[in-house]
Amino acid sequence: METKESGQKMTISDVAEALNISKTTVSRAISGKGRIGAETRRRVLEYIEEHNYKPSVIAKGLAQSKSYNIGWVMPSDYSVVDLPFFQKCLMGLLEMLRQWIMMCLCVQCHRMI
């Protein structure tokens, strides 16, 4: 991901400032929703591609009231390597979540609920 001179990740505000447009316009160009001119949309998409900008998953989740997280609970009686079934399921889940740009919180359950 492209970073600013300060070493921080580039934000939607940085993109808007560089192109002298509003954050709302940048957001509309990225999402493809809302009224925005074709030329402006093209400029934004070219800029973010050139600078390898990736929208923040956390910001996206806040804007859409979604967490983009999934929980994985497994028994604590055994370790993951002792249970090939759980290991295979978890690896498959993580692979799918990577494609969907989601995160997984893994926990062990110490007693039956």
mmCIF file of N, CA, C and O in Angstrom:
data_model
loop_
_atom_site.group_PDB
_atom_site.id
_atom_site.type_symbol
_atom_site.label_atom_id
_atom_site.label_comp_id
_atom_site.label_asym_id
_atom_site.label_seq_id
_atom_site.Cartn_x
_atom_site.Cartn_y
_atom_site.Cartn_z
ATOM 1 N N MET A 1 0.835 -1.176 0.000
ATOM 2 C CA MET A 1 0.000 0.000 0.000
ATOM 3 C C MET A 1 0.877 1.235 0.000
ATOM 4 O O MET A 1 1.868 1.303 0.704
ATOM 5 N N GLU A 2 0.483 2.197 -0.764
ATOM 6 C CA GLU A 2 1.213 3.466 -0.828
ATOM 7 C C GLU A 2 1.092 4.182 0.511
ATOM 8 O O GLU A 2 0.065 4.138 1.161
ATOM 9 N N THR A 3 2.149 4.803 0.923
ATOM 10 C CA THR A 3 2.118 5.557 2.178
ATOM 11 C C THR A 3 2.437 7.009 1.906
ATOM 12 O O THR A 3 3.058 7.358 0.914
ATOM 13 N N LYS A 4 2.006 7.840 2.839
ATOM 14 C CA LYS A 4 2.319 9.261 2.763
ATOM 15 C C LYS A 4 3.757 9.448 3.215
ATOM 16 O O LYS A 4 4.403 8.527 3.691
ATOM 17 N N GLU A 5 4.269 10.656 3.066
ATOM 18 C CA GLU A 5 5.642 10.953 3.473
ATOM 19 C C GLU A 5 5.857 10.688 4.957
ATOM 20 O O GLU A 5 6.948 10.357 5.387
ATOM 21 N N SER A 6 4.799 10.809 5.766
ATOM 22 C CA SER A 6 4.910 10.598 7.204
ATOM 23 C C SER A 6 4.965 9.115 7.555
ATOM 24 O O SER A 6 5.146 8.761 8.705
ATOM 25 N N GLY A 7 4.794 8.235 6.570
ATOM 26 C CA GLY A 7 4.841 6.794 6.811
ATOM 27 C C GLY A 7 3.475 6.197 7.100
ATOM 28 O O GLY A 7 3.358 4.999 7.301
ATOM 29 N N GLN A 8 2.420 7.015 7.128
ATOM 30 C CA GLN A 8 1.078 6.520 7.382
ATOM 31 C C GLN A 8 0.437 6.057 6.081
ATOM 32 O O GLN A 8 0.810 6.496 5.001
ATOM 33 N N LYS A 9 -0.572 5.178 6.214
ATOM 34 C CA LYS A 9 -1.295 4.715 5.037
ATOM 35 C C LYS A 9 -2.097 5.854 4.429
ATOM 36 O O LYS A 9 -2.588 6.731 5.114
ATOM 37 N N MET A 10 -2.229 5.814 3.120
ATOM 38 C CA MET A 10 -2.990 6.828 2.396
ATOM 39 C C MET A 10 -4.473 6.664 2.726
ATOM 40 O O MET A 10 -4.981 5.549 2.816
ATOM 41 N N THR A 11 -5.156 7.777 2.916
ATOM 42 C CA THR A 11 -6.582 7.764 3.237
ATOM 43 C C THR A 11 -7.388 8.366 2.099
ATOM 44 O O THR A 11 -6.832 8.969 1.172
ATOM 45 N N ILE A 12 -8.683 8.238 2.214
ATOM 46 C CA ILE A 12 -9.583 8.821 1.219
ATOM 47 C C ILE A 12 -9.420 10.340 1.197
ATOM 48 O O ILE A 12 -9.541 10.979 0.155
ATOM 49 N N SER A 13 -9.111 10.923 2.346
ATOM 50 C CA SER A 13 -8.873 12.373 2.425
ATOM 51 C C SER A 13 -7.649 12.771 1.612
ATOM 52 O O SER A 13 -7.646 13.817 0.952
ATOM 53 N N ASP A 14 -6.613 11.940 1.663
ATOM 54 C CA ASP A 14 -5.398 12.219 0.893
ATOM 55 C C ASP A 14 -5.683 12.185 -0.603
ATOM 56 O O ASP A 14 -5.182 13.016 -1.356
ATOM 57 N N VAL A 15 -6.479 11.216 -1.025
ATOM 58 C CA VAL A 15 -6.838 11.108 -2.444
ATOM 59 C C VAL A 15 -7.635 12.342 -2.860
ATOM 60 O O VAL A 15 -7.349 12.962 -3.889
ATOM 61 N N ALA A 16 -8.614 12.723 -2.032
ATOM 62 C CA ALA A 16 -9.446 13.889 -2.336
ATOM 63 C C ALA A 16 -8.601 15.156 -2.427
ATOM 64 O O ALA A 16 -8.770 15.960 -3.353
ATOM 65 N N GLU A 17 -7.682 15.334 -1.484
ATOM 66 C CA GLU A 17 -6.830 16.528 -1.479
ATOM 67 C C GLU A 17 -5.929 16.572 -2.709
ATOM 68 O O GLU A 17 -5.769 17.613 -3.337
ATOM 69 N N ALA A 18 -5.365 15.435 -3.074
ATOM 70 C CA ALA A 18 -4.461 15.383 -4.232
ATOM 71 C C ALA A 18 -5.185 15.726 -5.531
ATOM 72 O O ALA A 18 -4.603 16.336 -6.427
ATOM 73 N N LEU A 19 -6.459 15.346 -5.619
ATOM 74 C CA LEU A 19 -7.222 15.593 -6.842
ATOM 75 C C LEU A 19 -8.081 16.856 -6.760
ATOM 76 O O LEU A 19 -8.802 17.188 -7.703
ATOM 77 N N ASN A 20 -8.029 17.530 -5.600
ATOM 78 C CA ASN A 20 -8.794 18.756 -5.371
ATOM 79 C C ASN A 20 -10.296 18.526 -5.552
ATOM 80 O O ASN A 20 -10.990 19.299 -6.223
ATOM 81 N N ILE A 21 -10.777 17.432 -4.946
ATOM 82 C CA ILE A 21 -12.205 17.110 -4.958
ATOM 83 C C ILE A 21 -12.605 16.719 -3.538
ATOM 84 O O ILE A 21 -11.753 16.589 -2.658
ATOM 85 N N SER A 22 -13.881 16.498 -3.309
ATOM 86 C CA SER A 22 -14.353 16.160 -1.967
ATOM 87 C C SER A 22 -14.175 14.669 -1.675
ATOM 88 O O SER A 22 -14.067 13.848 -2.593
ATOM 89 N N LYS A 23 -14.171 14.333 -0.373
ATOM 90 C CA LYS A 23 -14.101 12.921 0.029
ATOM 91 C C LYS A 23 -15.329 12.164 -0.465
ATOM 92 O O LYS A 23 -15.227 11.001 -0.846
ATOM 93 N N THR A 24 -16.469 12.854 -0.494
ATOM 94 C CA THR A 24 -17.702 12.231 -0.988
ATOM 95 C C THR A 24 -17.555 11.831 -2.449
ATOM 96 O O THR A 24 -17.973 10.732 -2.844
ATOM 97 N N THR A 25 -16.932 12.678 -3.240
ATOM 98 C CA THR A 25 -16.727 12.373 -4.660
ATOM 99 C C THR A 25 -15.807 11.171 -4.822
ATOM 100 O O THR A 25 -16.067 10.284 -5.645
ATOM 101 N N VAL A 26 -14.744 11.111 -4.021
ATOM 102 C CA VAL A 26 -13.833 9.962 -4.075
ATOM 103 C C VAL A 26 -14.592 8.698 -3.692
ATOM 104 O O VAL A 26 -14.488 7.664 -4.362
ATOM 105 N N SER A 27 -15.379 8.772 -2.632
ATOM 106 C CA SER A 27 -16.154 7.619 -2.182
ATOM 107 C C SER A 27 -17.118 7.135 -3.260
ATOM 108 O O SER A 27 -17.239 5.934 -3.508
ATOM 109 N N ARG A 28 -17.787 8.074 -3.911
ATOM 110 C CA ARG A 28 -18.721 7.709 -4.986
ATOM 111 C C ARG A 28 -17.989 7.062 -6.163
ATOM 112 O O ARG A 28 -18.489 6.122 -6.773
ATOM 113 N N ALA A 29 -16.812 7.578 -6.480
ATOM 114 C CA ALA A 29 -16.042 7.007 -7.595
ATOM 115 C C ALA A 29 -15.634 5.578 -7.275
ATOM 116 O O ALA A 29 -15.702 4.693 -8.137
ATOM 117 N N ILE A 30 -15.217 5.328 -6.033
ATOM 118 C CA ILE A 30 -14.771 3.991 -5.638
ATOM 119 C C ILE A 30 -15.940 3.014 -5.590
ATOM 120 O O ILE A 30 -15.848 1.891 -6.079
ATOM 121 N N SER A 31 -17.061 3.459 -5.001
ATOM 122 C CA SER A 31 -18.209 2.560 -4.827
ATOM 123 C C SER A 31 -19.037 2.390 -6.092
ATOM 124 O O SER A 31 -19.753 1.400 -6.238
ATOM 125 N N GLY A 32 -18.941 3.376 -6.991
ATOM 126 C CA GLY A 32 -19.758 3.313 -8.202
ATOM 127 C C GLY A 32 -21.197 3.730 -7.953
ATOM 128 O O GLY A 32 -22.056 3.563 -8.802
ATOM 129 N N LYS A 33 -21.466 4.273 -6.768
ATOM 130 C CA LYS A 33 -22.827 4.687 -6.407
ATOM 131 C C LYS A 33 -22.885 6.205 -6.338
ATOM 132 O O LYS A 33 -21.908 6.860 -6.017
ATOM 133 N N GLY A 34 -24.049 6.750 -6.630
ATOM 134 C CA GLY A 34 -24.227 8.195 -6.548
ATOM 135 C C GLY A 34 -23.872 8.889 -7.850
ATOM 136 O O GLY A 34 -23.339 8.285 -8.782
ATOM 137 N N ARG A 35 -24.178 10.169 -7.885
ATOM 138 C CA ARG A 35 -23.929 10.968 -9.093
ATOM 139 C C ARG A 35 -22.486 11.427 -9.120
ATOM 140 O O ARG A 35 -22.005 12.070 -8.189
ATOM 141 N N ILE A 36 -21.819 11.105 -10.209
ATOM 142 C CA ILE A 36 -20.431 11.533 -10.417
ATOM 143 C C ILE A 36 -20.155 11.483 -11.916
ATOM 144 O O ILE A 36 -20.591 10.566 -12.617
ATOM 145 N N GLY A 37 -19.451 12.472 -12.406
ATOM 146 C CA GLY A 37 -19.135 12.526 -13.828
ATOM 147 C C GLY A 37 -18.157 11.431 -14.237
ATOM 148 O O GLY A 37 -17.316 10.996 -13.437
ATOM 149 N N ALA A 38 -18.274 10.979 -15.454
ATOM 150 C CA ALA A 38 -17.424 9.897 -15.962
ATOM 151 C C ALA A 38 -15.942 10.286 -15.927
ATOM 152 O O ALA A 38 -15.086 9.467 -15.571
ATOM 153 N N GLU A 39 -15.639 11.519 -16.264
ATOM 154 C CA GLU A 39 -14.242 11.977 -16.275
ATOM 155 C C GLU A 39 -13.666 12.017 -14.857
ATOM 156 O O GLU A 39 -12.526 11.605 -14.632
ATOM 157 N N THR A 40 -14.457 12.493 -13.907
ATOM 158 C CA THR A 40 -13.994 12.547 -12.512
ATOM 159 C C THR A 40 -13.778 11.133 -11.983
ATOM 160 O O THR A 40 -12.773 10.861 -11.318
ATOM 161 N N ARG A 41 -14.709 10.270 -12.264
ATOM 162 C CA ARG A 41 -14.576 8.870 -11.826
ATOM 163 C C ARG A 41 -13.292 8.256 -12.399
ATOM 164 O O ARG A 41 -12.536 7.595 -11.705
ATOM 165 N N ARG A 42 -13.035 8.495 -13.676
ATOM 166 C CA ARG A 42 -11.835 7.973 -14.325
ATOM 167 C C ARG A 42 -10.582 8.505 -13.641
ATOM 168 O O ARG A 42 -9.652 7.752 -13.360
ATOM 169 N N ARG A 43 -10.555 9.822 -13.350
ATOM 170 C CA ARG A 43 -9.396 10.434 -12.686
ATOM 171 C C ARG A 43 -9.130 9.787 -11.324
ATOM 172 O O ARG A 43 -7.996 9.497 -10.975
ATOM 173 N N VAL A 44 -10.198 9.600 -10.554
ATOM 174 C CA VAL A 44 -10.051 8.999 -9.213
ATOM 175 C C VAL A 44 -9.530 7.571 -9.329
ATOM 176 O O VAL A 44 -8.570 7.195 -8.638
ATOM 177 N N LEU A 45 -10.134 6.781 -10.184
ATOM 178 C CA LEU A 45 -9.727 5.379 -10.315
ATOM 179 C C LEU A 45 -8.292 5.254 -10.818
ATOM 180 O O LEU A 45 -7.544 4.372 -10.373
ATOM 181 N N GLU A 46 -7.899 6.125 -11.734
ATOM 182 C CA GLU A 46 -6.508 6.120 -12.212
ATOM 183 C C GLU A 46 -5.547 6.473 -11.078
ATOM 184 O O GLU A 46 -4.515 5.844 -10.908
ATOM 185 N N TYR A 47 -5.905 7.500 -10.306
ATOM 186 C CA TYR A 47 -5.043 7.940 -9.208
ATOM 187 C C TYR A 47 -4.871 6.836 -8.162
ATOM 188 O O TYR A 47 -3.752 6.558 -7.736
ATOM 189 N N ILE A 48 -5.964 6.214 -7.758
ATOM 190 C CA ILE A 48 -5.853 5.186 -6.715
ATOM 191 C C ILE A 48 -5.105 3.952 -7.227
ATOM 192 O O ILE A 48 -4.412 3.299 -6.458
ATOM 193 N N GLU A 49 -5.229 3.678 -8.512
ATOM 194 C CA GLU A 49 -4.468 2.557 -9.075
ATOM 195 C C GLU A 49 -2.975 2.890 -9.112
ATOM 196 O O GLU A 49 -2.138 2.070 -8.737
ATOM 197 N N GLU A 50 -2.650 4.076 -9.560
ATOM 198 C CA GLU A 50 -1.242 4.497 -9.638
ATOM 199 C C GLU A 50 -0.572 4.516 -8.269
ATOM 200 O O GLU A 50 0.614 4.227 -8.141
ATOM 201 N N HIS A 51 -1.329 4.875 -7.246
ATOM 202 C CA HIS A 51 -0.777 5.002 -5.892
ATOM 203 C C HIS A 51 -1.096 3.799 -5.013
ATOM 204 O O HIS A 51 -0.846 3.823 -3.810
ATOM 205 N N ASN A 52 -1.669 2.753 -5.616
ATOM 206 C CA ASN A 52 -1.964 1.508 -4.915
ATOM 207 C C ASN A 52 -2.800 1.746 -3.654
ATOM 208 O O ASN A 52 -2.574 1.137 -2.612
ATOM 209 N N TYR A 53 -3.767 2.657 -3.740
ATOM 210 C CA TYR A 53 -4.638 2.952 -2.607
ATOM 211 C C TYR A 53 -5.637 1.832 -2.414
ATOM 212 O O TYR A 53 -6.242 1.347 -3.362
ATOM 213 N N LYS A 54 -5.791 1.394 -1.167
ATOM 214 C CA LYS A 54 -6.788 0.382 -0.807
ATOM 215 C C LYS A 54 -7.662 0.967 0.286
ATOM 216 O O LYS A 54 -7.158 1.400 1.325
ATOM 217 N N PRO A 55 -8.987 0.995 0.077
ATOM 218 C CA PRO A 55 -9.871 1.528 1.119
ATOM 219 C C PRO A 55 -9.736 0.728 2.413
ATOM 220 O O PRO A 55 -9.517 -0.478 2.389
ATOM 221 N N SER A 56 -9.877 1.393 3.528
ATOM 222 C CA SER A 56 -9.790 0.757 4.842
ATOM 223 C C SER A 56 -11.003 -0.131 5.077
ATOM 224 O O SER A 56 -12.148 0.309 4.938
ATOM 225 N N VAL A 57 -10.757 -1.389 5.433
ATOM 226 C CA VAL A 57 -11.842 -2.325 5.724
ATOM 227 C C VAL A 57 -12.622 -1.839 6.941
ATOM 228 O O VAL A 57 -13.848 -1.942 6.995
ATOM 229 N N ILE A 58 -11.930 -1.283 7.911
ATOM 230 C CA ILE A 58 -12.589 -0.793 9.121
ATOM 231 C C ILE A 58 -13.500 0.385 8.796
ATOM 232 O O ILE A 58 -14.654 0.438 9.225
ATOM 233 N N ALA A 59 -13.004 1.329 7.992
ATOM 234 C CA ALA A 59 -13.825 2.484 7.600
ATOM 235 C C ALA A 59 -15.035 2.033 6.789
ATOM 236 O O ALA A 59 -16.146 2.535 6.978
ATOM 237 N N LYS A 60 -14.822 1.085 5.907
ATOM 238 C CA LYS A 60 -15.923 0.562 5.097
ATOM 239 C C LYS A 60 -16.982 -0.065 5.993
ATOM 240 O O LYS A 60 -18.173 0.148 5.819
ATOM 241 N N GLY A 61 -16.524 -0.843 6.972
ATOM 242 C CA GLY A 61 -17.454 -1.477 7.901
ATOM 243 C C GLY A 61 -18.243 -0.468 8.706
ATOM 244 O O GLY A 61 -19.451 -0.621 8.908
ATOM 245 N N LEU A 62 -17.575 0.587 9.187
ATOM 246 C CA LEU A 62 -18.271 1.626 9.949
ATOM 247 C C LEU A 62 -19.326 2.318 9.087
ATOM 248 O O LEU A 62 -20.438 2.573 9.543
ATOM 249 N N ALA A 63 -18.979 2.609 7.852
ATOM 250 C CA ALA A 63 -19.904 3.303 6.949
ATOM 251 C C ALA A 63 -21.116 2.439 6.626
ATOM 252 O O ALA A 63 -22.217 2.949 6.436
ATOM 253 N N GLN A 64 -20.927 1.123 6.572
ATOM 254 C CA GLN A 64 -22.015 0.214 6.200
ATOM 255 C C GLN A 64 -22.629 -0.499 7.397
ATOM 256 O O GLN A 64 -23.485 -1.360 7.239
ATOM 257 N N SER A 65 -22.175 -0.162 8.607
ATOM 258 C CA SER A 65 -22.644 -0.823 9.836
ATOM 259 C C SER A 65 -22.431 -2.333 9.778
ATOM 260 O O SER A 65 -23.285 -3.117 10.169
ATOM 261 N N LYS A 66 -21.287 -2.743 9.245
ATOM 262 C CA LYS A 66 -20.902 -4.151 9.179
ATOM 263 C C LYS A 66 -19.490 -4.272 9.721
ATOM 264 O O LYS A 66 -18.694 -3.347 9.598
ATOM 265 N N SER A 67 -19.177 -5.427 10.289
ATOM 266 C CA SER A 67 -17.841 -5.587 10.874
ATOM 267 C C SER A 67 -16.849 -6.285 9.946
ATOM 268 O O SER A 67 -15.649 -6.174 10.121
ATOM 269 N N TYR A 68 -17.337 -7.030 8.979
ATOM 270 C CA TYR A 68 -16.483 -7.825 8.091
ATOM 271 C C TYR A 68 -15.594 -8.771 8.899
ATOM 272 O O TYR A 68 -14.458 -9.031 8.546
ATOM 273 N N ASN A 69 -16.137 -9.250 10.007
ATOM 274 C CA ASN A 69 -15.461 -10.225 10.866
ATOM 275 C C ASN A 69 -16.346 -11.446 11.000
ATOM 276 O O ASN A 69 -17.565 -11.360 10.890
ATOM 277 N N ILE A 70 -15.723 -12.562 11.263
ATOM 278 C CA ILE A 70 -16.447 -13.788 11.550
ATOM 279 C C ILE A 70 -15.753 -14.453 12.729
ATOM 280 O O ILE A 70 -14.537 -14.358 12.874
ATOM 281 N N GLY A 71 -16.530 -15.072 13.599
ATOM 282 C CA GLY A 71 -15.961 -15.743 14.762
ATOM 283 C C GLY A 71 -15.849 -17.243 14.532
ATOM 284 O O GLY A 71 -16.694 -17.850 13.890
ATOM 285 N N TRP A 72 -14.785 -17.838 15.056
ATOM 286 C CA TRP A 72 -14.543 -19.279 14.963
ATOM 287 C C TRP A 72 -14.297 -19.776 16.384
ATOM 288 O O TRP A 72 -13.356 -19.351 17.036
ATOM 289 N N VAL A 73 -15.198 -20.632 16.878
ATOM 290 C CA VAL A 73 -15.075 -21.168 18.232
ATOM 291 C C VAL A 73 -14.811 -22.657 18.116
ATOM 292 O O VAL A 73 -15.493 -23.363 17.382
ATOM 293 N N MET A 74 -13.806 -23.121 18.851
ATOM 294 C CA MET A 74 -13.487 -24.553 18.827
ATOM 295 C C MET A 74 -13.222 -25.028 20.251
ATOM 296 O O MET A 74 -12.919 -24.234 21.136
ATOM 297 N N PRO A 75 -13.353 -26.325 20.475
ATOM 298 C CA PRO A 75 -13.147 -26.851 21.836
ATOM 299 C C PRO A 75 -11.695 -26.691 22.280
ATOM 300 O O PRO A 75 -10.776 -26.767 21.471
ATOM 301 N N SER A 76 -11.507 -26.469 23.567
ATOM 302 C CA SER A 76 -10.151 -26.281 24.089
ATOM 303 C C SER A 76 -9.526 -27.591 24.562
ATOM 304 O O SER A 76 -8.374 -27.605 24.974
ATOM 305 N N ASP A 77 -10.265 -28.682 24.480
ATOM 306 C CA ASP A 77 -9.772 -29.978 24.950
ATOM 307 C C ASP A 77 -8.524 -30.420 24.190
ATOM 308 O O ASP A 77 -7.714 -31.176 24.691
ATOM 309 N N TYR A 78 -8.399 -29.982 22.947
ATOM 310 C CA TYR A 78 -7.303 -30.395 22.087
ATOM 311 C C TYR A 78 -6.703 -29.162 21.403
ATOM 312 O O TYR A 78 -7.339 -28.143 21.279
ATOM 313 N N SER A 79 -5.502 -29.318 20.917
ATOM 314 C CA SER A 79 -4.935 -28.237 20.111
ATOM 315 C C SER A 79 -5.372 -28.436 18.666
ATOM 316 O O SER A 79 -5.828 -29.512 18.288
ATOM 317 N N VAL A 80 -5.233 -27.428 17.869
ATOM 318 C CA VAL A 80 -5.664 -27.489 16.463
ATOM 319 C C VAL A 80 -4.953 -28.616 15.720
ATOM 320 O O VAL A 80 -5.549 -29.309 14.904
ATOM 321 N N VAL A 81 -3.682 -28.836 16.031
ATOM 322 C CA VAL A 81 -2.951 -29.886 15.303
ATOM 323 C C VAL A 81 -3.427 -31.274 15.682
ATOM 324 O O VAL A 81 -3.229 -32.228 14.934
ATOM 325 N N ASP A 82 -4.076 -31.414 16.843
ATOM 326 C CA ASP A 82 -4.615 -32.711 17.246
ATOM 327 C C ASP A 82 -5.948 -33.007 16.573
ATOM 328 O O ASP A 82 -6.424 -34.130 16.612
ATOM 329 N N LEU A 83 -6.556 -32.009 15.992
ATOM 330 C CA LEU A 83 -7.861 -32.178 15.359
ATOM 331 C C LEU A 83 -7.781 -31.788 13.890
ATOM 332 O O LEU A 83 -8.070 -30.656 13.512
ATOM 333 N N PRO A 84 -7.365 -32.712 13.033
ATOM 334 C CA PRO A 84 -7.219 -32.392 11.600
ATOM 335 C C PRO A 84 -8.498 -31.825 10.978
ATOM 336 O O PRO A 84 -8.443 -30.981 10.097
ATOM 337 N N PHE A 85 -9.646 -32.287 11.472
ATOM 338 C CA PHE A 85 -10.912 -31.775 10.938
ATOM 339 C C PHE A 85 -11.009 -30.269 11.140
ATOM 340 O O PHE A 85 -11.288 -29.514 10.209
ATOM 341 N N PHE A 86 -10.760 -29.804 12.380
ATOM 342 C CA PHE A 86 -10.837 -28.378 12.666
ATOM 343 C C PHE A 86 -9.765 -27.601 11.913
ATOM 344 O O PHE A 86 -9.996 -26.494 11.445
ATOM 345 N N GLN A 87 -8.593 -28.193 11.792
ATOM 346 C CA GLN A 87 -7.500 -27.533 11.080
ATOM 347 C C GLN A 87 -7.868 -27.316 9.604
ATOM 348 O O GLN A 87 -7.690 -26.225 9.073
ATOM 349 N N LYS A 88 -8.418 -28.348 8.965
ATOM 350 C CA LYS A 88 -8.806 -28.222 7.555
ATOM 351 C C LYS A 88 -9.940 -27.216 7.376
ATOM 352 O O LYS A 88 -9.929 -26.413 6.443
ATOM 353 N N CYS A 89 -10.911 -27.256 8.283
ATOM 354 C CA CYS A 89 -12.023 -26.303 8.194
ATOM 355 C C CYS A 89 -11.532 -24.875 8.367
ATOM 356 O O CYS A 89 -11.934 -23.978 7.623
ATOM 357 N N LEU A 90 -10.677 -24.661 9.350
ATOM 358 C CA LEU A 90 -10.163 -23.312 9.611
ATOM 359 C C LEU A 90 -9.339 -22.803 8.435
ATOM 360 O O LEU A 90 -9.491 -21.650 8.019
ATOM 361 N N MET A 91 -8.505 -23.635 7.861
ATOM 362 C CA MET A 91 -7.692 -23.207 6.725
ATOM 363 C C MET A 91 -8.581 -22.855 5.522
ATOM 364 O O MET A 91 -8.331 -21.871 4.830
ATOM 365 N N GLY A 92 -9.618 -23.640 5.288
ATOM 366 C CA GLY A 92 -10.561 -23.343 4.208
ATOM 367 C C GLY A 92 -11.307 -22.041 4.455
ATOM 368 O O GLY A 92 -11.480 -21.227 3.542
ATOM 369 N N LEU A 93 -11.732 -21.842 5.700
ATOM 370 C CA LEU A 93 -12.429 -20.617 6.059
ATOM 371 C C LEU A 93 -11.532 -19.397 5.852
ATOM 372 O O LEU A 93 -11.948 -18.395 5.262
ATOM 373 N N LEU A 94 -10.295 -19.483 6.318
ATOM 374 C CA LEU A 94 -9.368 -18.350 6.175
ATOM 375 C C LEU A 94 -9.097 -18.019 4.708
ATOM 376 O O LEU A 94 -8.986 -16.848 4.338
ATOM 377 N N GLU A 95 -9.002 -19.042 3.880
ATOM 378 C CA GLU A 95 -8.783 -18.816 2.449
ATOM 379 C C GLU A 95 -9.963 -18.066 1.827
ATOM 380 O O GLU A 95 -9.781 -17.115 1.064
ATOM 381 N N MET A 96 -11.178 -18.456 2.188
ATOM 382 C CA MET A 96 -12.364 -17.785 1.652
ATOM 383 C C MET A 96 -12.461 -16.349 2.184
ATOM 384 O O MET A 96 -12.765 -15.428 1.435
ATOM 385 N N LEU A 97 -12.183 -16.162 3.463
ATOM 386 C CA LEU A 97 -12.262 -14.824 4.047
ATOM 387 C C LEU A 97 -11.250 -13.883 3.419
ATOM 388 O O LEU A 97 -11.524 -12.692 3.244
ATOM 389 N N ARG A 98 -10.085 -14.395 3.066
ATOM 390 C CA ARG A 98 -9.065 -13.574 2.401
ATOM 391 C C ARG A 98 -9.611 -13.047 1.073
ATOM 392 O O ARG A 98 -9.411 -11.881 0.730
ATOM 393 N N GLN A 99 -10.316 -13.886 0.339
ATOM 394 C CA GLN A 99 -10.882 -13.476 -0.939
ATOM 395 C C GLN A 99 -12.006 -12.458 -0.756
ATOM 396 O O GLN A 99 -12.190 -11.573 -1.584
ATOM 397 N N TRP A 100 -12.749 -12.585 0.342
ATOM 398 C CA TRP A 100 -13.870 -11.678 0.614
ATOM 399 C C TRP A 100 -13.427 -10.446 1.397
ATOM 400 O O TRP A 100 -14.257 -9.618 1.766
ATOM 401 N N ILE A 101 -12.138 -10.344 1.702
ATOM 402 C CA ILE A 101 -11.567 -9.240 2.484
ATOM 403 C C ILE A 101 -12.284 -9.127 3.835
ATOM 404 O O ILE A 101 -12.824 -8.101 4.210
ATOM 405 N N MET A 102 -12.301 -10.254 4.527
ATOM 406 C CA MET A 102 -12.877 -10.318 5.866
ATOM 407 C C MET A 102 -11.819 -10.846 6.828
ATOM 408 O O MET A 102 -10.798 -11.374 6.413
ATOM 409 N N MET A 103 -12.090 -10.711 8.117
ATOM 410 C CA MET A 103 -11.161 -11.188 9.133
ATOM 411 C C MET A 103 -11.835 -12.241 10.001
ATOM 412 O O MET A 103 -13.056 -12.292 10.095
ATOM 413 N N CYS A 104 -11.018 -13.062 10.653
ATOM 414 C CA CYS A 104 -11.525 -14.133 11.498
ATOM 415 C C CYS A 104 -10.964 -13.983 12.909
ATOM 416 O O CYS A 104 -9.766 -13.781 13.087
ATOM 417 N N LEU A 105 -11.838 -14.087 13.883
ATOM 418 C CA LEU A 105 -11.443 -14.097 15.286
ATOM 419 C C LEU A 105 -11.583 -15.532 15.770
ATOM 420 O O LEU A 105 -12.688 -16.085 15.755
ATOM 421 N N CYS A 106 -10.475 -16.143 16.158
ATOM 422 C CA CYS A 106 -10.471 -17.545 16.592
ATOM 423 C C CYS A 106 -10.363 -17.610 18.112
ATOM 424 O O CYS A 106 -9.484 -16.976 18.700
ATOM 425 N N VAL A 107 -11.244 -18.366 18.736
ATOM 426 C CA VAL A 107 -11.201 -18.542 20.184
ATOM 427 C C VAL A 107 -11.442 -20.004 20.537
ATOM 428 O O VAL A 107 -12.005 -20.768 19.752
ATOM 429 N N GLN A 108 -11.018 -20.381 21.728
ATOM 430 C CA GLN A 108 -11.264 -21.708 22.245
ATOM 431 C C GLN A 108 -12.310 -21.611 23.343
ATOM 432 O O GLN A 108 -12.284 -20.695 24.162
ATOM 433 N N CYS A 109 -13.213 -22.569 23.349
ATOM 434 C CA CYS A 109 -14.262 -22.619 24.366
ATOM 435 C C CYS A 109 -13.812 -23.587 25.454
ATOM 436 O O CYS A 109 -13.523 -24.750 25.183
ATOM 437 N N HIS A 110 -13.719 -23.092 26.694
ATOM 438 C CA HIS A 110 -13.216 -23.903 27.793
ATOM 439 C C HIS A 110 -14.288 -24.704 28.503
ATOM 440 O O HIS A 110 -13.998 -25.526 29.350
ATOM 441 N N ARG A 111 -15.553 -24.487 28.171
ATOM 442 C CA ARG A 111 -16.621 -25.293 28.735
ATOM 443 C C ARG A 111 -17.804 -25.274 27.771
ATOM 444 O O ARG A 111 -17.919 -24.399 26.924
ATOM 445 N N MET A 112 -18.653 -26.250 27.913
ATOM 446 C CA MET A 112 -19.812 -26.331 27.032
ATOM 447 C C MET A 112 -20.783 -25.206 27.381
ATOM 448 O O MET A 112 -21.027 -24.915 28.541
ATOM 449 N N ILE A 113 -21.321 -24.581 26.367
ATOM 450 C CA ILE A 113 -22.259 -23.470 26.583
ATOM 451 C C ILE A 113 -23.673 -23.976 26.359
ATOM 452 O O ILE A 113 -23.967 -24.691 25.491
#
